[in-house]
mmCIF file of C-alpha atoms in Angstrom:
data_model
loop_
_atom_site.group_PDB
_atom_site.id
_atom_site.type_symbol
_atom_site.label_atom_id
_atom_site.label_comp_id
_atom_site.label_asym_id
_atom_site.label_seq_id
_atom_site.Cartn_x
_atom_site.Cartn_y
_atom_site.Cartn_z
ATOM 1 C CA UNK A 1 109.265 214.489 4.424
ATOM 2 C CA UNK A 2 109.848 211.210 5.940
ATOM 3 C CA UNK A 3 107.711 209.836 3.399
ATOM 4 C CA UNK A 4 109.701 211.210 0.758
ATOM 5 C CA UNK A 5 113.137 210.280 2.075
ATOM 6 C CA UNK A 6 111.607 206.510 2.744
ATOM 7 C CA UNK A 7 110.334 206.842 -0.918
ATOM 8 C CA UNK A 8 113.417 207.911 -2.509
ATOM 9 C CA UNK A 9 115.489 204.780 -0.156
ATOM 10 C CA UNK A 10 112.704 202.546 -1.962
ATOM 11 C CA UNK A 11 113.312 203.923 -5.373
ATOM 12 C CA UNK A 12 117.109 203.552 -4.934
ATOM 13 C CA UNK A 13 116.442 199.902 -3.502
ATOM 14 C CA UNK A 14 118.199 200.831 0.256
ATOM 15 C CA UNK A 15 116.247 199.401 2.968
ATOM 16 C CA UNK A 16 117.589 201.218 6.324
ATOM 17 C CA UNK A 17 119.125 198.409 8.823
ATOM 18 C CA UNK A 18 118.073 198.597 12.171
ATOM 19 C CA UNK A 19 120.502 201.136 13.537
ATOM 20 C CA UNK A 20 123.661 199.687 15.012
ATOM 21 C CA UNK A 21 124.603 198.791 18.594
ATOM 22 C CA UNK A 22 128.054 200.529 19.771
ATOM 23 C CA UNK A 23 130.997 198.371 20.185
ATOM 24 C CA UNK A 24 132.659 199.899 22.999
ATOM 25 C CA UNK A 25 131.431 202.740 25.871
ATOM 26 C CA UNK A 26 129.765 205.165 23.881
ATOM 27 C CA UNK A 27 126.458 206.138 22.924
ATOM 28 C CA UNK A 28 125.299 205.938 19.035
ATOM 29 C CA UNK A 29 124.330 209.012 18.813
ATOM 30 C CA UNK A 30 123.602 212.315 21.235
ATOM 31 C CA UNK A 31 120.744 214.491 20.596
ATOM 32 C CA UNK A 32 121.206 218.278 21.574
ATOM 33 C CA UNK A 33 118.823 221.033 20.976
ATOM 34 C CA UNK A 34 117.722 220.481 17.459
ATOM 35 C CA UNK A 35 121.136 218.703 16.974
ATOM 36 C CA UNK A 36 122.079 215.003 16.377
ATOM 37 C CA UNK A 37 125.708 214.135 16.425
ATOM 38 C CA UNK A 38 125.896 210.525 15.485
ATOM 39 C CA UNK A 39 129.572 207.889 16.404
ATOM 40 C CA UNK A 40 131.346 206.936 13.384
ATOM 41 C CA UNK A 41 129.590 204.499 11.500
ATOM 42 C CA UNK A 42 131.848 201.581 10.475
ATOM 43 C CA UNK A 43 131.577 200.324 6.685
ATOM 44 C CA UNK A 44 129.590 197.026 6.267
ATOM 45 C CA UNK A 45 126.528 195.020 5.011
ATOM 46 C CA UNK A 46 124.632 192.293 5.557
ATOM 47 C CA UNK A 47 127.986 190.083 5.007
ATOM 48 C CA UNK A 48 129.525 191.597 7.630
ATOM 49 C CA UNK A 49 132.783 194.398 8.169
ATOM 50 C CA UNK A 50 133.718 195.628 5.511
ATOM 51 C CA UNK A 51 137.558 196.126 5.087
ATOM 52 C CA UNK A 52 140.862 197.001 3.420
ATOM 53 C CA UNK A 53 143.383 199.760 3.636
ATOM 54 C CA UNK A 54 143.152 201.985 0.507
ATOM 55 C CA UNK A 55 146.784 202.642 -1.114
ATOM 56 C CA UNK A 56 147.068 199.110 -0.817
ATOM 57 C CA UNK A 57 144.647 196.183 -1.096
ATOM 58 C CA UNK A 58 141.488 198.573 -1.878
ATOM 59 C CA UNK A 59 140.686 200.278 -5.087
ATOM 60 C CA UNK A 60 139.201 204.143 -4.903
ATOM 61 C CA UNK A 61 135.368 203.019 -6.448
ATOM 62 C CA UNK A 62 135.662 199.984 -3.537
ATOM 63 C CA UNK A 63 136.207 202.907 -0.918
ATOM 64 C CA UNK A 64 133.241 204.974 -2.179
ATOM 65 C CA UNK A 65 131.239 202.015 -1.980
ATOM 66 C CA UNK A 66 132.800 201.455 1.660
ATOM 67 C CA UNK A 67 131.588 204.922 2.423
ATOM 68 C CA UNK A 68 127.954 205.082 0.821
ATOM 69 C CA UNK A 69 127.482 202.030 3.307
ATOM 70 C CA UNK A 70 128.739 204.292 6.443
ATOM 71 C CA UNK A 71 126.150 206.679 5.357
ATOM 72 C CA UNK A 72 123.370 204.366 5.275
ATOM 73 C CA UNK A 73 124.336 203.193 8.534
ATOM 74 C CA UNK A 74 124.655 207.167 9.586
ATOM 75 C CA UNK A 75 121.128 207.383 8.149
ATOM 76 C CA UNK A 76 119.993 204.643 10.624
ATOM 77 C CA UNK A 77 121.025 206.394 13.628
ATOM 78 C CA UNK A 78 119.416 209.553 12.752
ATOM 79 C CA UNK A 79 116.307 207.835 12.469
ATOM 80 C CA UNK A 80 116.590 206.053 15.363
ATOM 81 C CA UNK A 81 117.593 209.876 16.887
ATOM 82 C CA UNK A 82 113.878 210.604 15.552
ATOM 83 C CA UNK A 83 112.123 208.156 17.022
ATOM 84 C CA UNK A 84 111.599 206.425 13.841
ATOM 85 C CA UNK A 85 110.006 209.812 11.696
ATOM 86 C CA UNK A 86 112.722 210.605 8.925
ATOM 87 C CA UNK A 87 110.228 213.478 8.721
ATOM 88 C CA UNK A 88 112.157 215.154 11.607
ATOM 89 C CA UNK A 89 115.416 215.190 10.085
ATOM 90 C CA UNK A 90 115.983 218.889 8.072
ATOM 91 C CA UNK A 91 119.388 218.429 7.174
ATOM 92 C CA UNK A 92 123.160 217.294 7.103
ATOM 93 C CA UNK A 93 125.333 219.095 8.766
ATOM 94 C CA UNK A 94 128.697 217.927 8.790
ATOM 95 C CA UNK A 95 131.125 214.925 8.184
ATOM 96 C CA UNK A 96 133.822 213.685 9.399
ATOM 97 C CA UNK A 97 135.471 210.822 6.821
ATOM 98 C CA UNK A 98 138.361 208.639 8.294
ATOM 99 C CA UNK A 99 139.757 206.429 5.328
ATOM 100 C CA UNK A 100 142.016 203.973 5.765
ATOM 101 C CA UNK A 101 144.508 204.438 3.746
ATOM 102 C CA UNK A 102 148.203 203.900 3.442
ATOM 103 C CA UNK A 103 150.914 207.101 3.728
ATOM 104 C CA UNK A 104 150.793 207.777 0.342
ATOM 105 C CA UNK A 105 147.058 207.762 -0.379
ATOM 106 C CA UNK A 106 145.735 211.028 -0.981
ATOM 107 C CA UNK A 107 142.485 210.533 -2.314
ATOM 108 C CA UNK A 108 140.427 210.474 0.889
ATOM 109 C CA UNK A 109 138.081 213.107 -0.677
ATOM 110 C CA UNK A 110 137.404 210.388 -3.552
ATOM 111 C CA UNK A 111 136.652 207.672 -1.118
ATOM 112 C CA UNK A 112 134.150 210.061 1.293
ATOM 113 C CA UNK A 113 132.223 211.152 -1.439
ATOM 114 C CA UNK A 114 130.708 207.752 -1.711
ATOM 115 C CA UNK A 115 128.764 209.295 1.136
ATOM 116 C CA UNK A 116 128.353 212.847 0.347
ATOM 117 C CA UNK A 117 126.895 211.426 -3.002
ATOM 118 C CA UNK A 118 124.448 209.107 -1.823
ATOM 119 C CA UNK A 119 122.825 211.649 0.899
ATOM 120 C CA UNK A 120 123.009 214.314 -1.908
ATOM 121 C CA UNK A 121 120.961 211.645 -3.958
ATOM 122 C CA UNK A 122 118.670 210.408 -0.917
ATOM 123 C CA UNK A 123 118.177 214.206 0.878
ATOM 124 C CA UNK A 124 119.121 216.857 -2.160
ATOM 125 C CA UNK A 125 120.078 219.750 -1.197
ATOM 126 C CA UNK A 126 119.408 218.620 2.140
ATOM 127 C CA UNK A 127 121.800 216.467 1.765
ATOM 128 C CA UNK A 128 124.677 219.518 1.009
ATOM 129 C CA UNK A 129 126.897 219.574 3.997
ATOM 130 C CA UNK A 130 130.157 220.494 5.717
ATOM 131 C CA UNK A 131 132.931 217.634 5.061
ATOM 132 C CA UNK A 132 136.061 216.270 6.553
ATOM 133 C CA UNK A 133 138.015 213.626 4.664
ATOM 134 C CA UNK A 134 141.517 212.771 6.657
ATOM 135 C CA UNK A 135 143.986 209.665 6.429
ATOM 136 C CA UNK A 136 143.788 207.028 9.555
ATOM 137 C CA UNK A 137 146.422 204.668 9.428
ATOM 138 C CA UNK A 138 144.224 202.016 11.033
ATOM 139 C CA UNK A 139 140.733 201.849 11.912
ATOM 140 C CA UNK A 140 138.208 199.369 14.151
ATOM 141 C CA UNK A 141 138.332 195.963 12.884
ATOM 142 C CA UNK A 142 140.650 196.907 10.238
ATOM 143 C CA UNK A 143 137.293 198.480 8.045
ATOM 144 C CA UNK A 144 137.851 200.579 5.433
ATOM 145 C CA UNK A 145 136.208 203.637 6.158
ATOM 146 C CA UNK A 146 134.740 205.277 9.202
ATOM 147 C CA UNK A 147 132.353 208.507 9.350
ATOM 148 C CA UNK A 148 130.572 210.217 11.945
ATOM 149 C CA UNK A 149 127.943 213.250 11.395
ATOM 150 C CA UNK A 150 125.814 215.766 12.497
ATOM 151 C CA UNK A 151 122.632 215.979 11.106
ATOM 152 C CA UNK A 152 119.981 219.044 11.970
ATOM 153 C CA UNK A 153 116.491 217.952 12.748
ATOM 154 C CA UNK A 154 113.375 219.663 14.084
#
């Protein structure tokens, strides 16, 4: 399988970064049983954080974009969780979207399916999973969206 999820990152032109270092005392990721439950992944790129509040300075499609980067970076960690072999990784469990967004915002649901889309897309029905999408007035570094997971692997 890991050849297939590596395939369909190549056909989708996503390259994997090498899975982020935490920023504070925490581990990236915990691996229990046949569990992985990965730290919220922060949104940015190669440029750096990405951030805004959305309500405010950030447009909905900007926040989906936000969180399809949080799930490559969730992606990452799993891999890293498998010793490198996406082939170990059966499934998405759960997410856990924090969007940062002002009082009035309601569309966090909008914003987190930038990353229940693109592991849909990368994993199919793999991919299918539980989903939180909540309001934070702040996050880390002011970024725009946050997510954490828990992926199933074998």
């Amino acid at each position: 399988m890991s050849n297939a999820i590596e395939s369909r990152l190549a056909e989708l032109g996503i390259t994997l970064p090498v899975a982020a270092a935490p920023a504070a005392n925490y581990v990236p990721f915990v691996v229990s049983g046949n569990m992985v439950f990965v730290s919220g992944q922060v949104s940015q790129d190669a440029n750096g954080l990405v951030k805004g509040k959305l309500g405010d300075d950030m447009e909905i499609e900007a926040g989906a974009a936000a969180a399809k980067l949080c799930a490559i970076g969730l992606l990452a960690q799993a891999k890293a969780a498998c010793g490198g072999d996406l082939s170990k990784l059966k499934r998405v469990v759960k997410l856990n979207g924090f969007v940062n967004s002002t009082g009035d915002f309601t569309d966090q649901p909008k914003v987190v399916n930038g990353a229940s889309d693109f592991l849909v897309e990368v994993l199919g029905d793999a991919g299918r999973h539980a989903r939180s999408a909540v309001s934070a007035a702040a996050l880390p570094f002011g970024v725009a969206v946050e997510i954490e997971a828990i992926f199933e692997i074998a």
